[in-house]
Short mmCIF file of C-alpha atoms in Angstrom, two decimals:
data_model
loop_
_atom_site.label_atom_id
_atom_site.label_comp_id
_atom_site.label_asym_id
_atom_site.label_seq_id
_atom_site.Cartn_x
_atom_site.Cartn_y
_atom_site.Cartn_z
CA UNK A 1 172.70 64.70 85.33
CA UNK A 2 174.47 61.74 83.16
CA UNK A 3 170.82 60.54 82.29
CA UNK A 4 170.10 64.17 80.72
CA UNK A 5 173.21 64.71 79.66
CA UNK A 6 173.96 67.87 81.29
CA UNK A 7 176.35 69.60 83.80
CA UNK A 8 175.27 68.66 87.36
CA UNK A 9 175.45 72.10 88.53
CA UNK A 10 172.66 73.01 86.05
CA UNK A 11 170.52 70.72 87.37
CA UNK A 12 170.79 71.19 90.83
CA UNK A 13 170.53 75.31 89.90
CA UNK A 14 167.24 74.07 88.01
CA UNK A 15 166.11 72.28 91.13
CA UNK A 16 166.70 74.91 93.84
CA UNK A 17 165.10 77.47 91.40
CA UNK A 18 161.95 75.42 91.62
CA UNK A 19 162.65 74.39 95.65
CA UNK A 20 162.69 78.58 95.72
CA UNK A 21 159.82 79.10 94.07
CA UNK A 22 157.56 75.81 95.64
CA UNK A 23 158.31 77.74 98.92
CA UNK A 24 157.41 81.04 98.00
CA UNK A 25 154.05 79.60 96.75
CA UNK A 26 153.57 78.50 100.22
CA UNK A 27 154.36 81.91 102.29
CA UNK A 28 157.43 80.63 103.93
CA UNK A 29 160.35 83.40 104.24
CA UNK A 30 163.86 83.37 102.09
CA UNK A 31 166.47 82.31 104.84
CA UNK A 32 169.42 84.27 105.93
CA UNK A 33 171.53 82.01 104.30
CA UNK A 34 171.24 79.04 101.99
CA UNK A 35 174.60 77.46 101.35
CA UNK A 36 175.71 75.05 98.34
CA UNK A 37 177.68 72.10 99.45
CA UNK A 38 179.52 72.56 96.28
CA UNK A 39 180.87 75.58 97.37
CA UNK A 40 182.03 74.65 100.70
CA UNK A 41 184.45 71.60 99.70
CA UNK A 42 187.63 73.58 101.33
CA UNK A 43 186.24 73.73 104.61
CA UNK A 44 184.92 69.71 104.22
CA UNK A 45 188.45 69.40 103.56
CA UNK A 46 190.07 71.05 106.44
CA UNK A 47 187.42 69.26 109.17
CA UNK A 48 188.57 65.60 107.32
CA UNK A 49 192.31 66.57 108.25
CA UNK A 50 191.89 67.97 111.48
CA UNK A 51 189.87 64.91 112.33
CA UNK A 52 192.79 63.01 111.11
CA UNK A 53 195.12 65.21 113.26
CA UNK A 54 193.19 64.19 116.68
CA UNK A 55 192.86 60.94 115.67
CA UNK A 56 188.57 60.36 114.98
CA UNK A 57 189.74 59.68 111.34
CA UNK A 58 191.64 57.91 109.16
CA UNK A 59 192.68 57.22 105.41
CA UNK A 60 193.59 53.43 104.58
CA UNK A 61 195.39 54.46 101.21
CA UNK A 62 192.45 54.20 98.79
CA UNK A 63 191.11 57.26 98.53
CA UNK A 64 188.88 57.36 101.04
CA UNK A 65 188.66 58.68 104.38
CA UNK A 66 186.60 57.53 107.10
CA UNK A 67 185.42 58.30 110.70
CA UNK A 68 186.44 56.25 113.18
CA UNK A 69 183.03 55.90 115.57
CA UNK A 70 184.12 53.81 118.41
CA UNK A 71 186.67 56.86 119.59
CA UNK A 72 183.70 59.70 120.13
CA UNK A 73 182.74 57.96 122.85
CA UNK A 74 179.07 60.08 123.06
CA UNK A 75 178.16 58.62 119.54
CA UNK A 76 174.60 57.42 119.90
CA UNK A 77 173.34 60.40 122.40
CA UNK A 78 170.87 62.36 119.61
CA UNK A 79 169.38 58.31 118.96
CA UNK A 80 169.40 56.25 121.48
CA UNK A 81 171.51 53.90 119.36
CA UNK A 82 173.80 51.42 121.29
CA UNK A 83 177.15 50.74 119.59
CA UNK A 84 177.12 46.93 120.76
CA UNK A 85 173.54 46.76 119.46
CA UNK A 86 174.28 48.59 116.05
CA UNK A 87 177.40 46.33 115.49
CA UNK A 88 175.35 42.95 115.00
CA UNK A 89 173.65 44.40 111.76
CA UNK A 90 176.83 46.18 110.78
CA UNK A 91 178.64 44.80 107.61
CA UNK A 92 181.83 46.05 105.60
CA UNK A 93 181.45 46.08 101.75
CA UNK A 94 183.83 44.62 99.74
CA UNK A 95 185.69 47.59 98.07
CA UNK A 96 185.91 49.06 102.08
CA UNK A 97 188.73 49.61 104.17
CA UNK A 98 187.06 50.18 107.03
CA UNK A 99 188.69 49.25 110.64
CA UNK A 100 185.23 48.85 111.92
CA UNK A 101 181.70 48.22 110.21
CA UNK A 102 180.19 51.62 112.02
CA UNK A 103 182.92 53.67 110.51
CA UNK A 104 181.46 55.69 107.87
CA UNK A 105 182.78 57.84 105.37
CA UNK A 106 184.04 61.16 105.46
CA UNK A 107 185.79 61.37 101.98
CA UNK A 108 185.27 59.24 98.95
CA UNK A 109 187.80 58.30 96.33
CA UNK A 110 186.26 59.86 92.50
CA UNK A 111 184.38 57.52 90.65
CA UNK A 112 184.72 57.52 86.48
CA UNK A 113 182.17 60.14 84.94
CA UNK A 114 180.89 61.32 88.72
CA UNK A 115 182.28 65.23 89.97
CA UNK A 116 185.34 65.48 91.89
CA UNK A 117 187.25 67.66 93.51
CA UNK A 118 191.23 67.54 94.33
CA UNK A 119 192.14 66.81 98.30
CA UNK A 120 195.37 65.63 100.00
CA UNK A 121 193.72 61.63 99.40
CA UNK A 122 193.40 62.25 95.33
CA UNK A 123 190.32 63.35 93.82
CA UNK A 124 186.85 62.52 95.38
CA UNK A 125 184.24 64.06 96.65
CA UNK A 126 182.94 64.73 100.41
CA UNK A 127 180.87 62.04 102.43
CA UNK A 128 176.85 63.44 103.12
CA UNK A 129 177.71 63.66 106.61
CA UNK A 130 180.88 66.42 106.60
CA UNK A 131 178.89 68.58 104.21
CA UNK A 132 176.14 69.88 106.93
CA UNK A 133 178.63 69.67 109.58
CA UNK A 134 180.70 72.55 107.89
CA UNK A 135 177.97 74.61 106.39
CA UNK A 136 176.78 74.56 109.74
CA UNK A 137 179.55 76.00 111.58
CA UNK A 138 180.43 78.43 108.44
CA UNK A 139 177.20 79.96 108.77
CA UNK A 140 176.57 79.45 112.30
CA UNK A 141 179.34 78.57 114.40
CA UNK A 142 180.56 75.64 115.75
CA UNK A 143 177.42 75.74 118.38
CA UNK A 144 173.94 76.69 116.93
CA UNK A 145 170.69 76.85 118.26
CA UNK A 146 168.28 74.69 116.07
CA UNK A 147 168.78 72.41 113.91
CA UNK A 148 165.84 70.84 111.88
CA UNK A 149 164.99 68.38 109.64
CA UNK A 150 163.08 64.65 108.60
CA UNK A 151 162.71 61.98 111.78
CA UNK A 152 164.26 59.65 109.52
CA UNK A 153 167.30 61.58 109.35
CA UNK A 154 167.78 61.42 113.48
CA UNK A 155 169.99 57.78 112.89
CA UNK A 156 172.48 58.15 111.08
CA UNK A 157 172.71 61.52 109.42
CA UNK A 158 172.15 63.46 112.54
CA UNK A 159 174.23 61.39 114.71
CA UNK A 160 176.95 61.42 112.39
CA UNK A 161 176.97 65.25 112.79
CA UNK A 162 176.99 65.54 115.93
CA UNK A 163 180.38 63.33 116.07
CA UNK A 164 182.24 64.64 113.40
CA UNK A 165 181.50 68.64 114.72
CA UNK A 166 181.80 67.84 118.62
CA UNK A 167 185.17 65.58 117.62
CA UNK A 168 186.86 68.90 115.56
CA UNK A 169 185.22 71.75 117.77
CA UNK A 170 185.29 70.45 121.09
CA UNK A 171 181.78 71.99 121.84
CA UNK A 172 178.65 70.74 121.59
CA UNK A 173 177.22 71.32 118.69
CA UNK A 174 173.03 71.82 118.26
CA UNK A 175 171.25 72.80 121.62
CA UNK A 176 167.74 71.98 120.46
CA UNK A 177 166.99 69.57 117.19
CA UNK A 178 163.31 69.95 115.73
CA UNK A 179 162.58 66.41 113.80
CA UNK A 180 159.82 67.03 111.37
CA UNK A 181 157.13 63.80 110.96
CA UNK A 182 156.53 61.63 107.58
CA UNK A 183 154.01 62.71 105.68
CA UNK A 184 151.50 59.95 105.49
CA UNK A 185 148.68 59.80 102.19
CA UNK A 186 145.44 58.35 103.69
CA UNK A 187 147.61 56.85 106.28
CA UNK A 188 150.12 55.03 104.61
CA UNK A 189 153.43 56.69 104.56
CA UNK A 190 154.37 58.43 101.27
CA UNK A 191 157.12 56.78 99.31
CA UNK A 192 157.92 56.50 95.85
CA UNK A 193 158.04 52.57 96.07
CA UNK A 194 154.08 52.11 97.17
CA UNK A 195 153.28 54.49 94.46
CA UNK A 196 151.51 57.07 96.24
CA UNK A 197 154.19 59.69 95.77
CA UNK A 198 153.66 63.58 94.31
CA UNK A 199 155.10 66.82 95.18
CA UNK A 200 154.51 69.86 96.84
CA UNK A 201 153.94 71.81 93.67
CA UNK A 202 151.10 69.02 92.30
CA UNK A 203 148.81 69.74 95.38
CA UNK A 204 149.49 73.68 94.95
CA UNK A 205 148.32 73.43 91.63
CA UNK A 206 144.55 71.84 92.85
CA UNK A 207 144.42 73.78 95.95
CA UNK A 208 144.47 77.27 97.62
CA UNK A 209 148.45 78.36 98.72
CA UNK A 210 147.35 79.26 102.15
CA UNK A 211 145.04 76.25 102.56
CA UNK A 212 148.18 74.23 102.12
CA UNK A 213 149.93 75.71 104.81
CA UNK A 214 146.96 76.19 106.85
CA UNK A 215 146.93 71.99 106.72
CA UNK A 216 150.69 71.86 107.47
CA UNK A 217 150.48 73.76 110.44
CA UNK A 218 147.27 71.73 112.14
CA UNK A 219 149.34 69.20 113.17
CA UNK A 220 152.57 69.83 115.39
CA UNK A 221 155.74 69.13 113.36
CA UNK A 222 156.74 65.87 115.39
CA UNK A 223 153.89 64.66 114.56
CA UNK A 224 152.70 62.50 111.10
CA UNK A 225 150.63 64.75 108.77
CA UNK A 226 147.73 62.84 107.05
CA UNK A 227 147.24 63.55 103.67
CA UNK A 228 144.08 63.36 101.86
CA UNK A 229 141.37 65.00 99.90
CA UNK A 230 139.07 65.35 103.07
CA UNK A 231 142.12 66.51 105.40
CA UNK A 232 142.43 69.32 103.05
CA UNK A 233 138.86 70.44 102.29
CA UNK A 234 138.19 70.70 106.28
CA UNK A 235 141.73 73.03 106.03
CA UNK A 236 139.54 75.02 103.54
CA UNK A 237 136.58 75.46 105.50
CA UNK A 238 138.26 75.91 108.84
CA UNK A 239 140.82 78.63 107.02
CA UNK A 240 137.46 80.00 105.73
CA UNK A 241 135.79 80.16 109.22
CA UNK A 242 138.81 82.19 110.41
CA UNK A 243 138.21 84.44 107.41
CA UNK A 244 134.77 85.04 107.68
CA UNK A 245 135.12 86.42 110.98
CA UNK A 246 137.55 89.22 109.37
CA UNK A 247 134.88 90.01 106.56
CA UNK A 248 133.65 93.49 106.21
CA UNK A 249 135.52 94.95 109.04
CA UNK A 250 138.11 97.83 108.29
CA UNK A 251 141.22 97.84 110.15
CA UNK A 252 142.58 100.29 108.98
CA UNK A 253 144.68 102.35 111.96
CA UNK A 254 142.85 100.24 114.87
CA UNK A 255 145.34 99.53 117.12
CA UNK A 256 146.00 95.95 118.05
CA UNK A 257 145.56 95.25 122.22
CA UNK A 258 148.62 94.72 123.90
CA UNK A 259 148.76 91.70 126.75
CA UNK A 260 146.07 90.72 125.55
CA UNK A 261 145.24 87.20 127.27
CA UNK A 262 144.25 85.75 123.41
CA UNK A 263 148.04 86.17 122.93
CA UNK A 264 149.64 85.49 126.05
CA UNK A 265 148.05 81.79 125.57
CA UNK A 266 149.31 81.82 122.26
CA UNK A 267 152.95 82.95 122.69
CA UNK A 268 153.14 80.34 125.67
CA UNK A 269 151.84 77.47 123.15
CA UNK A 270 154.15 78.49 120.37
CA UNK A 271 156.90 78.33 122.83
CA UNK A 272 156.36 74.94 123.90
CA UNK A 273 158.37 73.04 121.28
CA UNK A 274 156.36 75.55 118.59
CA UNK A 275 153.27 74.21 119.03
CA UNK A 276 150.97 75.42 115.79
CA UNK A 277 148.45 73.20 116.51
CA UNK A 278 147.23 74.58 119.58
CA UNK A 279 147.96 77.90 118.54
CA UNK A 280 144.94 77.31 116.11
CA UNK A 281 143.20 76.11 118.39
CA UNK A 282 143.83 80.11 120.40
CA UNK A 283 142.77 81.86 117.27
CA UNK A 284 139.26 79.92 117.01
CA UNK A 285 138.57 80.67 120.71
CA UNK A 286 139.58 84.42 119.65
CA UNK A 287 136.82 84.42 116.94
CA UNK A 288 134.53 82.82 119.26
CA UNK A 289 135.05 85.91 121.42
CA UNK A 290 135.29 88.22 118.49
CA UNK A 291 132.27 87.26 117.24
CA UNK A 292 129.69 87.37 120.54
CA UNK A 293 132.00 91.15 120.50
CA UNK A 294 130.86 91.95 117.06
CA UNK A 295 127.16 91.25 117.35
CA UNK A 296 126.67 93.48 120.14
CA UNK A 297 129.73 96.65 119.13
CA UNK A 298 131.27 96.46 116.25
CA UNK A 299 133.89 99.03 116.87
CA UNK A 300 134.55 97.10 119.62
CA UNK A 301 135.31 94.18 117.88
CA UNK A 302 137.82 95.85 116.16
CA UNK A 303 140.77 95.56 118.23
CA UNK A 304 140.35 92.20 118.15
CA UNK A 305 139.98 91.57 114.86
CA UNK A 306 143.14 93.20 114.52
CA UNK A 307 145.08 91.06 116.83
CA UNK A 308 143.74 88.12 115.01
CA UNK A 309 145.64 89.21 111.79
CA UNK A 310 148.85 89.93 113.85
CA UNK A 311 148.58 86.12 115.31
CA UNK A 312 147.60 84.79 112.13
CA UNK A 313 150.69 86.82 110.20
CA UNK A 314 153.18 84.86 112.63
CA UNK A 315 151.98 81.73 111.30
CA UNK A 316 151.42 82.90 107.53
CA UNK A 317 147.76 83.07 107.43
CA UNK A 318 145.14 85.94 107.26
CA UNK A 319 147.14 88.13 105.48
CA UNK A 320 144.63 88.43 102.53
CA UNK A 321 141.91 90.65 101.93
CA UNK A 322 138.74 88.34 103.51
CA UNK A 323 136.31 89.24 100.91
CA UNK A 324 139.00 87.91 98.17
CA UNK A 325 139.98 84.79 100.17
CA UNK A 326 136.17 83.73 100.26
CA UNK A 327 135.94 84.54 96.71
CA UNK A 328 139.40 82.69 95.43
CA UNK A 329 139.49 79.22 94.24
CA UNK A 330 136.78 79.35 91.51
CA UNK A 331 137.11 79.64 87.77
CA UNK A 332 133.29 80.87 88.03
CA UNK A 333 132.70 84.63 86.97
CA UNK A 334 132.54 87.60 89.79
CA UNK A 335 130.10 89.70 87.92
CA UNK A 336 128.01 86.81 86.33
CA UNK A 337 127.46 85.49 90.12
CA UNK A 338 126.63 89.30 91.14
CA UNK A 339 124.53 89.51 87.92
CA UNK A 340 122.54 86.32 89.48
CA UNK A 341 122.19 87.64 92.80
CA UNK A 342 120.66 90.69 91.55
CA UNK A 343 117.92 88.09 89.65
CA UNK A 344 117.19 86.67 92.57
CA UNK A 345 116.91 89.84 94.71
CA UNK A 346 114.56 91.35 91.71
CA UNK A 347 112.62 87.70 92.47
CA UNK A 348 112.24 88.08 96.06
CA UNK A 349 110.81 91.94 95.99
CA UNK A 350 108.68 90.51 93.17
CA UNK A 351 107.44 87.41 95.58
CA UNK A 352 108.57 84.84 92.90
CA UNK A 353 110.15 82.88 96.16
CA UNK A 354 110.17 79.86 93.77
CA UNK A 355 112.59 81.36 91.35
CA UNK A 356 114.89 83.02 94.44
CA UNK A 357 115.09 79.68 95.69
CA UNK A 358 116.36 78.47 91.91
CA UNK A 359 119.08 80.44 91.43
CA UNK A 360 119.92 80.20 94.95
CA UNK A 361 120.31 76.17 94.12
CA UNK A 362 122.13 76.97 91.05
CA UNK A 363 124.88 79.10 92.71
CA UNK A 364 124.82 76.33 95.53
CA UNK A 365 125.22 73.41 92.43
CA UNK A 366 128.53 75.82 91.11
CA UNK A 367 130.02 75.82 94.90
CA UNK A 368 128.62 79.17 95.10
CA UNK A 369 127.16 79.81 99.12
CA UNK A 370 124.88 83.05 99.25
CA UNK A 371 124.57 84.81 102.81
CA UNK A 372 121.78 86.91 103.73
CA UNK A 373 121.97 89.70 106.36
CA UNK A 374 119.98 93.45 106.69
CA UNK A 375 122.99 95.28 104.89
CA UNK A 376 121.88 92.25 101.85
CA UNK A 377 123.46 89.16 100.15
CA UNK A 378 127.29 87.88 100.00
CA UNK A 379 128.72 85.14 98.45
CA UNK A 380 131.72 83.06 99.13
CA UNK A 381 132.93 79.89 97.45
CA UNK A 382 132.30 76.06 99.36
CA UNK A 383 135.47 74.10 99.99
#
């Protein structure tokens, strides 16, 4: 904010404006609740003291206040970490009063030309940690269910939650934490230091919204995602292939089949640790199914079609008209492709197979894939 010369709370407004609209772009729902750390500085305030009150914290006279780690005596559970073993890296800086290297900071004395707020210690501001711990429990109590966010934020960030909530609350805090894996570009792990660094809204702008997300949700969460140009043209066609099973059927009032075994086996994957992955893999062994249906009753095939949208809506997908989806993603002209099509028809009744097969190439060179059947010729765009 210094660097542009402008108040920090415009640029954060400017950055969750475009965090907003990055994840609307992508399907994902608004939350219930999406707190500002800014605006939460009381509460910080009131945890710091009655952590100071029960003894887990303490102010040396500078400003600062710190947690003192050795006293929770769980510290390490979310980790692994060993407090002997963490110790031997552990250093104090210079302008620290801390009683012990693993203490870490809970309130920081202000800084020339950086925000502050007033507290009982003089002005600062709050320590990364105490922020989540008291949006947490101001939006969801002082025990929630889930609590998410990067691997990489498991030691210290998480850790240093879970001691500052469990110390003031006395209950345990987060019954079930989702860790989210790196995100890896052609298997090297993103970073802004190697260079190989973009954002969410650069790969939006080359490909297909739902083929993003589509890609995201191949792998489980825990796991790495590999990024690159062929990962996300086999999203494409594998988005498409799920599409294309949907095309030319009318829903429209068909009722989807309840108990159905398709989503039994895909309710009891998605409940184990949310498994999207092989949730996929249940909605390609429903168009396998839906298919061998189709080509012998349509009508029959129906039902199923229809529970294929329902599954698909739960992860974001399918919600689009089929015909459109296989269409999107081209700046080539509807009517001049139907226009061409209609050449190439008038070619075929007139036995000019040579000049069918031309245009047929010439769609093919634009990324343009004709289908033949008896009711006559489709089109969809390659990915």
């Amino acid at each position: 904010a210094a660097e542009n010369g402008e108040d920090f709370m415009a640029l954060t407004g400017r950055m969750i404006a475009a965090m907003q609209e990055d994840f609307q772009r992508l399907g994902n729902l608004p939350p219930d609740h999406e707190p500002k750390a800014t605006e939460f500085v009381p509460g910080m305030i009131e945890m710091i003291e009655q952590l100071i009150e029960k003894g887990f914290a303490y102010a040396p006279g500078n400003g600062d206040v710190y947690y003192r780690v050795h006293k929770f005596a769980e510290y390490g559970k979310l980790s692994g970490k060993v407090l002997e073993d963490l110790k031997a890296g552990a250093r104090i800086e210079v302008e620290e009063q801390k009683e012990d290297p693993l203490d870490f900071v809970l309130w920081k004395a202000a800084k020339p030309g950086e925000p502050s707020w007033s507290s009982p210690w003089g002005d600062g501001r709050p320590g990364w940690h105490i922020e989540c711990s008291v949006m947490g429990k101001c939006c969801l109590g002082d025990t929630f269910d889930i609590h998410g966010g990067g691997s990489d934020l498991t030691f210290p960030h998480h850790e240093n939650e879970i001691a500052q909530s469990e110390a003031c609350n006395d209950v345990k805090f987060v019954n079930t934490w989702m860790h989210s894996g790196a995100i890896r570009i052609d298997n090297v792990k993103m970073s802004k230091s190697l260079g190989n660094f973009f954002t969410i809204r650069e790969v939006l702008d080359k490909y297909d919204e739902e083929v993003v997300r589509y890609f995201m949700i191949s792998s489980h969460y825990r796991s790495p995602i590999n990024y690159s140009e062929d990962s996300l043209k086999e999203a494409g066609v594998r988005l498409e292939r799920l599409y294309t099973a949907l095309k030319g059927l009318d829903l429209a009032g068909v009722a989807v089949p309840e108990n159905n075994e398709f989503e039994q086996r895909f309710f009891k994957v998605m409940d184990d640790d949310f498994n999207t992955a092989e949730a996929l893999a249940v909605l390609f062994e429903l168009v396998r199914h839906l298919n061998t249906v189709r080509s012998q009753d349509v009508s029959a095939a129906l039902p199923l079609a229809a529970l294929l949208v329902k599954l698909g809506g739960i992860l974001g997908i399918l919600q689009r008209d089929p015909e459109a989806f296989l269409k999107s993603g081209t700046d080539v002209d509807a009517a001049m492709i139907e226009g061409m099509i209609q050449q190439r028809n008038d070619a075929k009744k007139s036995r000019n197979f040579a000049e069918a097969d031309r245009i047929r190439d010439e769609l093919a060179a634009q990324g343009v894939i004709l289908q033949d059947s008896r009711d006559g010729t489709t089109w969809r765009i390659e990915r």
